[in-house]
Tab-separated table of C-alpha atoms and ligand atoms in Angstrom:
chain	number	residue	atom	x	y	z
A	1	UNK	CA	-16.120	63.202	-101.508
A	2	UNK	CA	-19.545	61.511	-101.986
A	3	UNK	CA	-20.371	58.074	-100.617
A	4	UNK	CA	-21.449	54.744	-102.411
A	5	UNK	CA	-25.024	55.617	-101.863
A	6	UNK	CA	-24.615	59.252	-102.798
A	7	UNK	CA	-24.786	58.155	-106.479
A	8	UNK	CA	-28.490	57.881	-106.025
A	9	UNK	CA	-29.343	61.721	-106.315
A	10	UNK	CA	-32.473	62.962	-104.455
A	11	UNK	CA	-34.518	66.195	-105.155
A	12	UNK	CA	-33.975	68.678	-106.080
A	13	UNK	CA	-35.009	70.699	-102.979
A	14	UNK	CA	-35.241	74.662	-103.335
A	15	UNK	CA	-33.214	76.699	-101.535
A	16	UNK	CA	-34.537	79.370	-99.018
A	17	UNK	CA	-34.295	82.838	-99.340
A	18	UNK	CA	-36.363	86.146	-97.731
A	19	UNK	CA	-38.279	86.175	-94.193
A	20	UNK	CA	-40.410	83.671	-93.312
A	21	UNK	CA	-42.238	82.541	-89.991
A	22	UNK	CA	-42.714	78.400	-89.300
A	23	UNK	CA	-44.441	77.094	-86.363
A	24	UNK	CA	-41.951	74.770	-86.248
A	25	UNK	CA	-37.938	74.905	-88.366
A	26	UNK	CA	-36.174	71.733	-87.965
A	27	UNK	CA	-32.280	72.195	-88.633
A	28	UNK	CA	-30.749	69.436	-90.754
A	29	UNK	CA	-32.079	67.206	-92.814
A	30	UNK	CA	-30.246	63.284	-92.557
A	31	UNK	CA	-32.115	60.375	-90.576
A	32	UNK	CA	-33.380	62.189	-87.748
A	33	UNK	CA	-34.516	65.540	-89.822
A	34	UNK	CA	-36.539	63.385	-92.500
A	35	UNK	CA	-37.970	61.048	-89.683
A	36	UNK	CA	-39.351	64.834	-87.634
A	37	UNK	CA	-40.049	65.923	-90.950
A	38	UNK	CA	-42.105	62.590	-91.778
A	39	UNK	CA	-43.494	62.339	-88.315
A	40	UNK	CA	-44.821	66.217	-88.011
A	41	UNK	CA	-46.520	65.999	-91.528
A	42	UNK	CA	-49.850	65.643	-90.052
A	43	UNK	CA	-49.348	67.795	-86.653
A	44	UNK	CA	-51.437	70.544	-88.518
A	45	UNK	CA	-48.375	72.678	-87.825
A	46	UNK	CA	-46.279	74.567	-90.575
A	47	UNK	CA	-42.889	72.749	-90.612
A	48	UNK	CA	-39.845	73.983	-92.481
A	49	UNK	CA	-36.331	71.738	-92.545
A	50	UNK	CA	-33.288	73.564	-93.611
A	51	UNK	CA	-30.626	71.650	-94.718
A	52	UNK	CA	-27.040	72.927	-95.410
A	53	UNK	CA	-26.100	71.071	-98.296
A	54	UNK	CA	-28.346	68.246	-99.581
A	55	UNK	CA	-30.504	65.982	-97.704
A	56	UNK	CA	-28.038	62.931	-96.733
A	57	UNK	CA	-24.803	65.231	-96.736
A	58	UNK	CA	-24.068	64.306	-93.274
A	59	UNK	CA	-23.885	60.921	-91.797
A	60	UNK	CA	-26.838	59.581	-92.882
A	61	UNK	CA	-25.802	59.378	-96.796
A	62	UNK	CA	-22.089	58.177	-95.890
A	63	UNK	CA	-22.823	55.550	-93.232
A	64	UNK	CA	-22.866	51.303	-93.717
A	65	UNK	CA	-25.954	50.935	-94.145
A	66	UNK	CA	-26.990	48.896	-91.576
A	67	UNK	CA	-30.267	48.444	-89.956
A	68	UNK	CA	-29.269	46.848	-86.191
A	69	UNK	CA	-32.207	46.766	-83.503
A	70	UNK	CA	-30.644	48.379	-80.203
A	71	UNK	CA	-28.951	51.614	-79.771
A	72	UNK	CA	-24.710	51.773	-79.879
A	73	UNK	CA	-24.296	49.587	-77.080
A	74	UNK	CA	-25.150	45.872	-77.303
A	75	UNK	CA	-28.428	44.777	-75.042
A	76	UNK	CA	-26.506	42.782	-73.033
A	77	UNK	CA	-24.191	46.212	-72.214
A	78	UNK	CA	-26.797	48.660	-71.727
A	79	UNK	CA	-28.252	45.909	-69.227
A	80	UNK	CA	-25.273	46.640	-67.225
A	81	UNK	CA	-25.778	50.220	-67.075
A	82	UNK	CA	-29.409	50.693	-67.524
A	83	UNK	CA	-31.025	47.464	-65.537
A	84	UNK	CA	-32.318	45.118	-67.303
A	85	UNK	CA	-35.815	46.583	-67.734
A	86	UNK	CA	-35.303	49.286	-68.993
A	87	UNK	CA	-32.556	48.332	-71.648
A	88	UNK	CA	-34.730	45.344	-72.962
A	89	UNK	CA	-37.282	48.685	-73.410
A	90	UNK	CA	-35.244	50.690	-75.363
A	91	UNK	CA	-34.411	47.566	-77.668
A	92	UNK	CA	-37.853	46.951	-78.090
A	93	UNK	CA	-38.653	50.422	-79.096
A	94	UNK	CA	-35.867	50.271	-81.900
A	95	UNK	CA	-37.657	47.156	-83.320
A	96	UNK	CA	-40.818	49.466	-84.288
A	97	UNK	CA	-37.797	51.032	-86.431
A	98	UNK	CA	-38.507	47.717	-88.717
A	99	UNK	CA	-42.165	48.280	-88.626
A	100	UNK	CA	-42.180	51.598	-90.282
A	101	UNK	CA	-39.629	50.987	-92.372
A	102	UNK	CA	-41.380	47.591	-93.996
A	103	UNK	CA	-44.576	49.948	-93.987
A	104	UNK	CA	-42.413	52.523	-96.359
A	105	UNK	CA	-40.987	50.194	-98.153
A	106	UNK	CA	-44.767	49.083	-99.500
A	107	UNK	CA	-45.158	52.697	-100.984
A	108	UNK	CA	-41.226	53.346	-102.183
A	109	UNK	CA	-38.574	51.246	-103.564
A	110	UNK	CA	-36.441	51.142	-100.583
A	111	UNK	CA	-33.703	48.517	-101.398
A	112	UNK	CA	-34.600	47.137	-97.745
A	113	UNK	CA	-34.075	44.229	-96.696
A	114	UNK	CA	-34.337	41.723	-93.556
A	115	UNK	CA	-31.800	39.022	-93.290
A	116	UNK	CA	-30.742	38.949	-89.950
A	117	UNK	CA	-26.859	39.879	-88.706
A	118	UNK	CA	-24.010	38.438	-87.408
A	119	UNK	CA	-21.700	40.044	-84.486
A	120	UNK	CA	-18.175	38.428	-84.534
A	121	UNK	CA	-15.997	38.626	-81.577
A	122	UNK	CA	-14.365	37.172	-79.114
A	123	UNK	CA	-12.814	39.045	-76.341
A	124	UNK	CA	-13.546	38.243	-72.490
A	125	UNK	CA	-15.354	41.265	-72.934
A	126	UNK	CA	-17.430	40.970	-75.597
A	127	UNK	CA	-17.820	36.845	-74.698
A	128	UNK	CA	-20.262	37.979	-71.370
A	129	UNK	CA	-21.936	40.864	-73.318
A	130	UNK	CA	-22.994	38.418	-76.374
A	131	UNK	CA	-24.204	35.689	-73.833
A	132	UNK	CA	-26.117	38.245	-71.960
A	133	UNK	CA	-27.509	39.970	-75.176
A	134	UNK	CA	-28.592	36.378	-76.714
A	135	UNK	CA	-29.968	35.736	-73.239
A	136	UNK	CA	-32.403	38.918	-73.079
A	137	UNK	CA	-33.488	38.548	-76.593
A	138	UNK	CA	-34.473	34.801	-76.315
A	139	UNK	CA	-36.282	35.524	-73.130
A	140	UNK	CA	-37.923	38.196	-75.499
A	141	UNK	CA	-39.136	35.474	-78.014
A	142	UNK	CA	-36.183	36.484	-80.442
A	143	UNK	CA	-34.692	33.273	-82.042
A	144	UNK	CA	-30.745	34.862	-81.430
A	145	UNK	CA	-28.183	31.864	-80.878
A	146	UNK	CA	-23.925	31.910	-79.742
A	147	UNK	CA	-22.537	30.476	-83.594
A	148	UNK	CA	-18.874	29.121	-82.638
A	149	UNK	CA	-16.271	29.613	-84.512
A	150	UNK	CA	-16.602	26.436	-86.814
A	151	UNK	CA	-20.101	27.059	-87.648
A	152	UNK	CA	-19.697	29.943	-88.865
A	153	UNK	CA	-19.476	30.987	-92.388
A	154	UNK	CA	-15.489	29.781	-94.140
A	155	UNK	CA	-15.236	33.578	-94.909
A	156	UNK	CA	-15.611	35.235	-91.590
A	157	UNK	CA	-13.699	31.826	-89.843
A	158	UNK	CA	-10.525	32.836	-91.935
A	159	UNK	CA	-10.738	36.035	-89.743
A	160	UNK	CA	-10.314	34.243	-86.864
A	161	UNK	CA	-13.251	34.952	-84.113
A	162	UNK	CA	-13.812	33.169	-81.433
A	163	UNK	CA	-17.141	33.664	-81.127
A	164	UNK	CA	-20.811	35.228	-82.971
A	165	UNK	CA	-23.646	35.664	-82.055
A	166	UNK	CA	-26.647	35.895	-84.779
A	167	UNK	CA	-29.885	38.573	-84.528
A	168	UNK	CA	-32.299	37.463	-86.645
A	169	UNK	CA	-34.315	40.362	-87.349
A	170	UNK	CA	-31.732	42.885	-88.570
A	171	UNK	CA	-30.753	43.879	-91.931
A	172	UNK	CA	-30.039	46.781	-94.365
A	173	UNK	CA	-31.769	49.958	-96.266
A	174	UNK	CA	-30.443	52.244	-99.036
A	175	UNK	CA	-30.371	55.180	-96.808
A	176	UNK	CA	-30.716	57.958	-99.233
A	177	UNK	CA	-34.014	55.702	-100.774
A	178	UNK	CA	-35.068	56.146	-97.239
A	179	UNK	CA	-34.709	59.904	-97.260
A	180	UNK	CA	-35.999	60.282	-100.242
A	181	UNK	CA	-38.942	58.664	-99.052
A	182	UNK	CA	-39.740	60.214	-95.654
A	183	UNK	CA	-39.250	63.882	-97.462
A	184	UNK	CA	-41.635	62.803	-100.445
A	185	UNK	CA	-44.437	61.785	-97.884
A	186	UNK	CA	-44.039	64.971	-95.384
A	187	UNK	CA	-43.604	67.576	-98.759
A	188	UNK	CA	-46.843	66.128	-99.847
A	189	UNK	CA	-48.445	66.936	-96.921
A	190	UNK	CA	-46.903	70.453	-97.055
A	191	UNK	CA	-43.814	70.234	-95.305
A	192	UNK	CA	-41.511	72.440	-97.028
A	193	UNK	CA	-37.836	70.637	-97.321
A	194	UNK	CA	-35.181	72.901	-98.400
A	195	UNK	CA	-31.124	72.311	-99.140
A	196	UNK	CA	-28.115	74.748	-98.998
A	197	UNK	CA	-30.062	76.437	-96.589
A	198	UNK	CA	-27.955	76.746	-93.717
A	199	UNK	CA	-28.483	78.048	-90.616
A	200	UNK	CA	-25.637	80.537	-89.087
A	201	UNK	CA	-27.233	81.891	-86.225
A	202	UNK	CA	-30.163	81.851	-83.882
A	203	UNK	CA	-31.219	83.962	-80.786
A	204	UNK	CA	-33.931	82.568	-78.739
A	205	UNK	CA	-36.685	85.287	-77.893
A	206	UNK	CA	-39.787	84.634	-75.477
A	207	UNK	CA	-42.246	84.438	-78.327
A	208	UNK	CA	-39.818	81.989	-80.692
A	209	UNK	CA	-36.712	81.585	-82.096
A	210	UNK	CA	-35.199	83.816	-85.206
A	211	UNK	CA	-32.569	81.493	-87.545
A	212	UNK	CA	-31.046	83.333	-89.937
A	213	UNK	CA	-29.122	81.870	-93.470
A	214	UNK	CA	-27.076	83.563	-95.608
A	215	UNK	CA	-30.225	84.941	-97.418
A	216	UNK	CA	-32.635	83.974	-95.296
A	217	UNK	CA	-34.528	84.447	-92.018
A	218	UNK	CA	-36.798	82.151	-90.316
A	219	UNK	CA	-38.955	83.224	-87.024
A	220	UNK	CA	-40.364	79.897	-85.516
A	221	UNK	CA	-42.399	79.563	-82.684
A	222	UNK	CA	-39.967	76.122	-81.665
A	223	UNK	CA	-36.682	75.173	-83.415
A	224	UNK	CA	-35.707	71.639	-83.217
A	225	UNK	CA	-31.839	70.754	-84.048
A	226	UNK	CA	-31.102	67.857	-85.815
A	227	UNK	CA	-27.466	68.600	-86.605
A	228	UNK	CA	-26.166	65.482	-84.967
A	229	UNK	CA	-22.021	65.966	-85.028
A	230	UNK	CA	-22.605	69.965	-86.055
A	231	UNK	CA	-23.437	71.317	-82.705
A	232	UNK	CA	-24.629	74.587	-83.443
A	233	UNK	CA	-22.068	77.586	-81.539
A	234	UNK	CA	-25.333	79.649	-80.727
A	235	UNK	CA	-26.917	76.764	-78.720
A	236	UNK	CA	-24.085	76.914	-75.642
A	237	UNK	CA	-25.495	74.364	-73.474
A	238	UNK	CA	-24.338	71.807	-76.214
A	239	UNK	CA	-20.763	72.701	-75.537
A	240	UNK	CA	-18.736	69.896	-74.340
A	241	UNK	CA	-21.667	67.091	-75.048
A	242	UNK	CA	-20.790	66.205	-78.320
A	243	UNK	CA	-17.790	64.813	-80.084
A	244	UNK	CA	-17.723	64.407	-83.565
A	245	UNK	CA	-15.147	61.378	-84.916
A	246	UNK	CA	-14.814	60.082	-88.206
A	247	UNK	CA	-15.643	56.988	-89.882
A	248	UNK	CA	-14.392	55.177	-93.136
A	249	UNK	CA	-15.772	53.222	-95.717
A	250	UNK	CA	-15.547	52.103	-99.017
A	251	UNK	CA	-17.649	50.032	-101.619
A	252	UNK	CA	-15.864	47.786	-104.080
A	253	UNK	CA	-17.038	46.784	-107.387
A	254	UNK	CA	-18.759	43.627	-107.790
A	255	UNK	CA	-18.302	40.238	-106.427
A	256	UNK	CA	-18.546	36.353	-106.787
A	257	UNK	CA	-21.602	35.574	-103.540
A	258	UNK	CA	-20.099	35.466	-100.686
A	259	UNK	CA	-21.078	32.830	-98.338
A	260	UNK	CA	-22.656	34.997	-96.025
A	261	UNK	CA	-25.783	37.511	-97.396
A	262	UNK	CA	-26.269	39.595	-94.506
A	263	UNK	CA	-24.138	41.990	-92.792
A	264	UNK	CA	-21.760	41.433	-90.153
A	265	UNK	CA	-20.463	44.106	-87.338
A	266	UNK	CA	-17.250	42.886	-85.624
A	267	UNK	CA	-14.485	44.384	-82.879
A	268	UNK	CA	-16.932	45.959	-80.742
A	269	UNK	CA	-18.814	47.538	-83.571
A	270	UNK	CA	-15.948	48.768	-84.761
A	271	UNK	CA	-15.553	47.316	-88.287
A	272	UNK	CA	-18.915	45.864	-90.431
A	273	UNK	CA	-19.354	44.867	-93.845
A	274	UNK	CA	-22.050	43.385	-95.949
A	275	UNK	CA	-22.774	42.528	-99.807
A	276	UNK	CA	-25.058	44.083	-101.900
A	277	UNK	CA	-27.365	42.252	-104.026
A	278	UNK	CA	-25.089	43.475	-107.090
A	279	UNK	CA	-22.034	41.619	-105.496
A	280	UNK	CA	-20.837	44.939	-104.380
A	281	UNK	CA	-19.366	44.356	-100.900
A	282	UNK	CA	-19.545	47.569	-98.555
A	283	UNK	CA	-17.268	47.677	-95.731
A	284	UNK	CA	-15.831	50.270	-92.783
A	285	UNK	CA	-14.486	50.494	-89.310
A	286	UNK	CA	-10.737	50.985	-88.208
A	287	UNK	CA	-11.439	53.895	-85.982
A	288	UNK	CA	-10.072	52.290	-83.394
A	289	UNK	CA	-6.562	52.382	-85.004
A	290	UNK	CA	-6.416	55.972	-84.693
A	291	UNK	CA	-9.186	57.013	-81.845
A	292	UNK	CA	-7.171	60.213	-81.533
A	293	UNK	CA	-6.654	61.645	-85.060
A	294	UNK	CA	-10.401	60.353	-86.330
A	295	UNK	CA	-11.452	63.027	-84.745
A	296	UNK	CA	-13.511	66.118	-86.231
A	297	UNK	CA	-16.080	67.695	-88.717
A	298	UNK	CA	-13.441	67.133	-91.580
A	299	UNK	CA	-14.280	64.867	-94.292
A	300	UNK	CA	-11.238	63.639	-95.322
A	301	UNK	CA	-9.840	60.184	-95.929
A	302	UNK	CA	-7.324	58.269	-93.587
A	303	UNK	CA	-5.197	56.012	-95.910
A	304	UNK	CA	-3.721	54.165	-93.468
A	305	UNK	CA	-7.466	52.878	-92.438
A	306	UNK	CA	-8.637	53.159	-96.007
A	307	UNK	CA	-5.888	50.222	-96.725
A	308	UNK	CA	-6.644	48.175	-93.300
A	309	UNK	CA	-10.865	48.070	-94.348
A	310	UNK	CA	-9.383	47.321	-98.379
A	311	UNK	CA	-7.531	44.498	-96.547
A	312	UNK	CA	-10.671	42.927	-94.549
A	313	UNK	CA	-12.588	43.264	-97.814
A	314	UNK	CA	-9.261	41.025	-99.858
A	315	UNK	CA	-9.222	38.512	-96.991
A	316	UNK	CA	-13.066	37.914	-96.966
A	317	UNK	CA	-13.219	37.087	-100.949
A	318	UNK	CA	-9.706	35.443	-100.166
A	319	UNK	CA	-8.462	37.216	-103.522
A	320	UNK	CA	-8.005	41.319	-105.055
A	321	UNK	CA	-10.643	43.819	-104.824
A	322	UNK	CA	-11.238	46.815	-106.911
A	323	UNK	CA	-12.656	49.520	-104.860
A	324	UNK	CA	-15.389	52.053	-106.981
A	325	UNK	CA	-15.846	54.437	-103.928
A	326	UNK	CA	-13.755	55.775	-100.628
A	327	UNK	CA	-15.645	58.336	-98.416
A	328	UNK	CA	-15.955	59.315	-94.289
A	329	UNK	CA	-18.606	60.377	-92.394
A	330	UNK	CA	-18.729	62.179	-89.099
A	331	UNK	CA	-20.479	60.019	-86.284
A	332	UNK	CA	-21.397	62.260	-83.270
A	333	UNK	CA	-20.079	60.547	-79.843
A	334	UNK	CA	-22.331	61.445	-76.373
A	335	UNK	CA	-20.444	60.180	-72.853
A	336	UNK	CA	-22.681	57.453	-72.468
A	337	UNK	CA	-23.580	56.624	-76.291
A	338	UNK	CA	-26.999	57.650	-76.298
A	339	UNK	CA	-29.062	60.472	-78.146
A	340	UNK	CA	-30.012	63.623	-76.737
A	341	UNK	CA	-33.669	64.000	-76.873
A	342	UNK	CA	-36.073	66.790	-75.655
A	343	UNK	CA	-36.555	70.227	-75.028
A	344	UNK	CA	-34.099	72.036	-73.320
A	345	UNK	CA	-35.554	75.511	-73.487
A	346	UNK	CA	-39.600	75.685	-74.066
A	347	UNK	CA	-38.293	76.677	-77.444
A	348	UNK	CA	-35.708	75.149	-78.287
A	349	UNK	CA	-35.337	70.764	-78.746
A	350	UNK	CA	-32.569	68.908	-79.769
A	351	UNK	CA	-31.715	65.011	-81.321
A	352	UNK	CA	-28.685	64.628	-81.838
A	353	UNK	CA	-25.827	62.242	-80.628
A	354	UNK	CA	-26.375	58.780	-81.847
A	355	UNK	CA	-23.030	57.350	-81.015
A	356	UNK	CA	-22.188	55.637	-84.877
A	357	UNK	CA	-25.208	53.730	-84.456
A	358	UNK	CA	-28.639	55.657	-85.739
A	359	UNK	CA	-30.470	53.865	-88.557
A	360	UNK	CA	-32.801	52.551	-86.015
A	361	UNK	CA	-32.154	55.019	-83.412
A	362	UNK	CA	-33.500	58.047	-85.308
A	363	UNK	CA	-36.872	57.486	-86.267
A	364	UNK	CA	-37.542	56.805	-82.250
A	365	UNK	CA	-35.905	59.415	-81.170
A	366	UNK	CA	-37.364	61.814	-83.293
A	367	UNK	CA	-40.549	60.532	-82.627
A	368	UNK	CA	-40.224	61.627	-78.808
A	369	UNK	CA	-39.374	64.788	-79.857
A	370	UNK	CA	-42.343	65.138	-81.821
A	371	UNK	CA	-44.267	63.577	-79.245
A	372	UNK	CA	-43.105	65.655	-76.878
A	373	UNK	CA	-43.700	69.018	-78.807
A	374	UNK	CA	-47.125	68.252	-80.063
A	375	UNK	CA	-48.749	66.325	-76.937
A	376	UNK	CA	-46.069	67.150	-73.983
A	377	UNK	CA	-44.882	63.738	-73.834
A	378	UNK	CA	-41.800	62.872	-71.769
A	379	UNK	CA	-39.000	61.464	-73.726
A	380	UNK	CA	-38.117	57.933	-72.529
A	381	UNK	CA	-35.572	58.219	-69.692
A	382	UNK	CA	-32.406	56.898	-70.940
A	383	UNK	CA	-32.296	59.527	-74.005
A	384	UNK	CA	-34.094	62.610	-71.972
A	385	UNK	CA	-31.360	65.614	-73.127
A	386	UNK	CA	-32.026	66.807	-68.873
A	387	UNK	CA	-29.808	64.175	-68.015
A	388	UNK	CA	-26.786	65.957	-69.412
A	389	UNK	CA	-28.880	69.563	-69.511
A	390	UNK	CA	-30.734	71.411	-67.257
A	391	UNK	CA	-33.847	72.526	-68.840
A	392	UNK	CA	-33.628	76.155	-68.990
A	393	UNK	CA	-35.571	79.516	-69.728
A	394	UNK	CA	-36.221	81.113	-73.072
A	395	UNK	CA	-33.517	84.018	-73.237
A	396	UNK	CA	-35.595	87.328	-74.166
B	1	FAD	C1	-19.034	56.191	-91.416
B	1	FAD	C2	-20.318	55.957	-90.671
B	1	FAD	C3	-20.897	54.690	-90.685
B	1	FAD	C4	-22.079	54.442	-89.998
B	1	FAD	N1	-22.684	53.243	-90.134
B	1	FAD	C5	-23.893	53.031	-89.542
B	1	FAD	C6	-24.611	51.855	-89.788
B	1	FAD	O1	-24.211	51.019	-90.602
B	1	FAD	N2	-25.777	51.673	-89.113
B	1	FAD	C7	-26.258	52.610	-88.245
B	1	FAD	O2	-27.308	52.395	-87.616
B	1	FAD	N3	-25.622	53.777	-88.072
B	1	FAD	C8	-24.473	54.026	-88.707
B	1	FAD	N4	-23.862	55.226	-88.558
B	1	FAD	C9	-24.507	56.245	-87.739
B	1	FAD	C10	-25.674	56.900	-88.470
B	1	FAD	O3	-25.316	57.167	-89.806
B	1	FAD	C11	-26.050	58.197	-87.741
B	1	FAD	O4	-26.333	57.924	-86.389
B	1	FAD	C12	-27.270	58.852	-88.347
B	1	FAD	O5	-27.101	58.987	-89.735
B	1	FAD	C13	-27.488	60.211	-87.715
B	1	FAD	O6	-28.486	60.879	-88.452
B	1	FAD	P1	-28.692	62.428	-88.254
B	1	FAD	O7	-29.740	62.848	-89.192
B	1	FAD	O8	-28.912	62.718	-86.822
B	1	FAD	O9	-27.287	63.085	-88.612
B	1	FAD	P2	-26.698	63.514	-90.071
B	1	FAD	O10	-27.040	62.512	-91.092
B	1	FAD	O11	-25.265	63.825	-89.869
B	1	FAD	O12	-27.513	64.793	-90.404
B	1	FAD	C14	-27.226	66.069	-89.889
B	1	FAD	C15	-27.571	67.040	-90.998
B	1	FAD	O13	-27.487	68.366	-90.506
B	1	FAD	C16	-27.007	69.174	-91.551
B	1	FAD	N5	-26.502	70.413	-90.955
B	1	FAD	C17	-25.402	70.573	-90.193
B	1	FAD	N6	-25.275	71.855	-89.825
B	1	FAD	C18	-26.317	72.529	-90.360
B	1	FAD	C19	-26.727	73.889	-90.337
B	1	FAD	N7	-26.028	74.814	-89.695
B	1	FAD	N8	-27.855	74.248	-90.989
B	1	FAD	C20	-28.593	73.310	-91.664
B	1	FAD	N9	-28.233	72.003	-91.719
B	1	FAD	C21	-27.114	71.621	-91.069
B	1	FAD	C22	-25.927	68.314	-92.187
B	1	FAD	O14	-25.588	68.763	-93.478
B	1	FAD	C23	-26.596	66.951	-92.167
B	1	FAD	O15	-27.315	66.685	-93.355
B	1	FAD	C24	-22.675	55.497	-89.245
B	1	FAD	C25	-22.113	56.766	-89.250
B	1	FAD	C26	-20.951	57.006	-89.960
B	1	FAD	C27	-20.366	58.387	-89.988
């Protein structure tokens, strides 16, 4: 079951086979394993990324495509949890997200584009976590406003929201144009990408870590796993941290303009949708419908959801739809929604965990990783992986 965006093929990428020895093998190869792979191309270390399938199999070629500054929760909600300081930081680090992406998209055709976002709600709830979050980001300089129900767009005011509240500086990427561009840069600088490549084991030694494939073995001096919802079952201290739940989505064929060009993320997050420049409208969300059967590393499609999303999509052009593609994707759910970032043996990092919100999560968090491999850096607080794990020993 390929996604909307799957139709744009990347690669091809060999596929490993024989012993070989890495300083440094990073294990998947969506967002967060292009972004290492990007961001360790000029460390001067030997880099390998093994990928199962292709690069984009996972979540990162099946997701909405939206580029949103913040991590899963809302500033105004991580204010509540992290203090104000420190969750205005992390936002701010997610808008440097923007900055490398607009730098990419100078070099590669991206299909990337800001236009700013709209979050509909309406809920006590979400009423003082939209004030807050338009609060913080105008104190920031950020132009973010409250829209009321009647100004906002016809379409989304059929829906019936109470309230909105529009970012300015968000917007949208191709995500396997994205891949395709991080891997281009990093194999030019000799990072060797490679796909159906899986890794089925590890063991951790005092001198580096051995990953072996179905015909291959890699010894690396430091493994870093970027399997997001595929927790690895030789990496026990991921047990339990984890959850992988399912998301669905679907692109239509094309359609008259609507009167909104930008996307729009509504329910909590739950449900989003924007257009394509091609009238194509893509839309998802629903989970909540079924929080206890969208659960899982199966990709398979929930009709019931499937026809809810068609629905939203029929009662935003107020008329049919025909839909081209149906796919899910596996989001990867931590307790308190954010990533898992560091080392948590001296060989062994992780980032992972992104909560169904990464576009503009990744390429930070992999960053600290890198950071924190190549020049000891500490990750940022809030996503260090020692809040959930103990940093441990090598095994052997
Ligand atoms: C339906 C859906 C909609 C979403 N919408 C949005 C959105 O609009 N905006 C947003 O910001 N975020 C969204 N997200 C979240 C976002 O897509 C993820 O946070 C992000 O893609 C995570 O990137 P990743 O590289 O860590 O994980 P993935 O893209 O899942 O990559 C993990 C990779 O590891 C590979 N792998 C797994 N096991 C092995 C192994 N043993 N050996 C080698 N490779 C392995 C997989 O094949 C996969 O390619 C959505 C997610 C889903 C599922």
């Amino acid at each position: 079951m390929q996604s909307y965006w799957q139709h744009h093929r990347i690669g091809p990428y060999p596929v490993l086979s024989g012993r070989h020895h890495a300083d440094v093998a990073v294990i998947g190869a969506g967002y967060t394993g292009s972004w290492l792979a990007y961001w360790l191309k000029d460390s001067g270390l030997s880099v390998v990324v093994l990928e199962r399938d292709t690069p984009g199999a996972g979540a990162s070629g099946r997701n909405g495509g939206l580029l949103l500054q913040g991590a899963a929760q809302l500033l105004g909600e991580s204010a509540q949890t992290l203090g104000q300081a420190v969750a205005v930081e992390l936002w701010q680090r997610t808008r440097q997200t923007f900055n490398w992406v607009e730098e990419l998209s100078r070099r590669h055709a991206l299909d990337y584009h800001v236009t700013g976002s709209l979050y509909v709600g309406g809920d006590a709830g979400e009423r003082e976590v939209l004030e807050a979050t338009v609060d913080l980001m105008n104190q920031a300089g950020v132009a973010a406003r409250l829209v009321k129900r009647p100004d906002q767009p016809k379409s989304i005011q059929r829906l019936g929201y109470d309230l909105a509240a529009w970012f300015p500086d968000d917007g949208m990427v191709h995500p396997l144009k994205l891949i395709e561009a991080l891997l281009a840069e990093a194999q030019a600088q000799g990072v060797q990408i490679y796909s159906h490549s899986g890794v089925v084991a590890g063991t951790e030694h005092s001198s580096g870590v051995e990953l072996l494939g179905e015909n291959f073995s890699v010894y690396a001096d430091r493994v870093l796993i970027a399997q997001n919802a595929y927790v690895p079952d030789w990496v026990p201290a991921l047990t339990g941290l984890i959850h992988p739940v399912r998301g669905q989505v679907l692109a239509t064929e094309p359609v008259a303009p609507l009167d909104h060009q930008y996307p729009v993320y509504a329910d909590h997050g739950f449900n989003y949708w924007h257009q394509r420049a091609d009238g194509r409208i893509i839309a998802g969300g629903f989970r909540h419908l079924d929080l206890t059967g969208e659960v899982g590393t199966e990709l398979t499609l929930h009709q019931p959801i499937q026809a809810r999303v068609t629905q939203l999509v029929r009662d935003l052009v107020n008329g049919p739809v025909t839909v081209s593609d149906r796919w899910a994707g596996i989001m990867a759910m931590t307790a308190d929604h954010r990533p898992l970032v560091g080392f948590i043996t001296p060989r062994l990092g992780v980032v992972m965990g992104y909560s169904g919100h990464g576009s503009t999560v990744t390429p930070i968090a992999a960053r600290m990783l890198k950071d924190a491999l190549v020049d000891n850096t500490p990750v940022f607080a809030p996503f260090a992986a020692e809040r959930m794990i103990p940093p441990q020993e090598s095994s052997t």
